Coordinates of C-alpha atoms in Angstrom, one line a residue:
X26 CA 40.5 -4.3 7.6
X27 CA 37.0 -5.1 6.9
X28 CA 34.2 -2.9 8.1
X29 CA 31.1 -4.9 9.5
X30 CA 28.5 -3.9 7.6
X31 CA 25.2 -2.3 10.1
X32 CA 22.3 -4.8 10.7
X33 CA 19.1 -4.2 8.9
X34 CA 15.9 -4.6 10.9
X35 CA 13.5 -6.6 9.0
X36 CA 9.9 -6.4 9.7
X37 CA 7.6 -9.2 9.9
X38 CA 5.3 -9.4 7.2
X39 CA 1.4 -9.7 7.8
X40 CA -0.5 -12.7 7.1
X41 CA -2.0 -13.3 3.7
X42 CA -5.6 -11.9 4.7
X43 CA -6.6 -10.3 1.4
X44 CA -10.3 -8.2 2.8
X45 CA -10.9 -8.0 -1.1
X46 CA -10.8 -11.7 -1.8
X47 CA -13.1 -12.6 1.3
X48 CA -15.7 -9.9 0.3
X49 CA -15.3 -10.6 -3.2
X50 CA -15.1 -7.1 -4.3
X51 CA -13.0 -4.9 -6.2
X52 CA -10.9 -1.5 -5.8
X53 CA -12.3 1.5 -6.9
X54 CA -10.4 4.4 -7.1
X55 CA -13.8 6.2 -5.8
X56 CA -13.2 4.5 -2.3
X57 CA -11.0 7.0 -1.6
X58 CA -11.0 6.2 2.1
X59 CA -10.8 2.5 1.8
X60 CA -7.0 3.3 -0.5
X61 CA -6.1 5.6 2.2
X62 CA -5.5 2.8 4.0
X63 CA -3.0 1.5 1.8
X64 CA -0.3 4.5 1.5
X65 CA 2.0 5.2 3.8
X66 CA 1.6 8.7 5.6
X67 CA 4.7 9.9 3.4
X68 CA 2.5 9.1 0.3
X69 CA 4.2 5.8 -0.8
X70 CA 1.8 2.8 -1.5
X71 CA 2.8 0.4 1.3
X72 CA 4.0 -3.1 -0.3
X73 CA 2.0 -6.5 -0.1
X74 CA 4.1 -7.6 2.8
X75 CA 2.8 -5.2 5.1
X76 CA -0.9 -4.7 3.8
X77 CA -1.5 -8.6 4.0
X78 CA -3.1 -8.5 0.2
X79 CA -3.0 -11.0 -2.2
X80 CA -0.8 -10.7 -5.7
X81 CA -4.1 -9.7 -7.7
X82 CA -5.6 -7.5 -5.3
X83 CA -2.1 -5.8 -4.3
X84 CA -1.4 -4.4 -8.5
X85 CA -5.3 -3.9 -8.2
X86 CA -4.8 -1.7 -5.6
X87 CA -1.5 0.1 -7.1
X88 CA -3.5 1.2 -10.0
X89 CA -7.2 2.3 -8.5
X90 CA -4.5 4.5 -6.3
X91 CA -2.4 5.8 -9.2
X92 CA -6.2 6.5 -10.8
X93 CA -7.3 8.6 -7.7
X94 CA -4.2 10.7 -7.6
X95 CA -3.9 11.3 -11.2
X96 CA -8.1 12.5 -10.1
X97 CA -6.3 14.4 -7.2
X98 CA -8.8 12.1 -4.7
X99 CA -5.7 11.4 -3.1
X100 CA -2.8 13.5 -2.8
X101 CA 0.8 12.7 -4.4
X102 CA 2.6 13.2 -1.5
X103 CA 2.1 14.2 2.3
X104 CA 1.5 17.8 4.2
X105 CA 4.9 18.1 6.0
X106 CA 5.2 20.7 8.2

């Protein structure tokens, strides 16, 4: 017999609102609190789906955060307890 294979919730993805593109700034891995925003609280940089950033801005992003880990202004992973 076939097994039914378990339904995947899919989460609706965020409108394209890129904060970057309307300022017409840049990422900087010194805004450490601005990145913040941008990593999940297990450490994982949260996709463009879910941040609402544009393409350019979203690999922008990935490597000012990869920049202020490797500077340890942001930590690698999360405190769990």
């Amino acid at each position: 017999m076939f097994k039914k294979k378990p339904l995947l919730r899919k989460l609706k993805p965020v409108a394209t609102n890129c904060p970057f593109c309307h300022s017409k700034t840049e990422p900087d891995f010194k805004q450490a609190d601005l990145l913040r925003s941008y990593v999940s609280e297990r450490g994982k940089i949260v996709g463009k789906d879910r941040t609402g950033l544009c393409t350019k801005h979203q690999g922008r992003v990935t490597v000012e955060i990869k920049r202020a880990r490797f500077l340890a202004l942001l930590p690698f992973t999360s405190q769990v307890r």
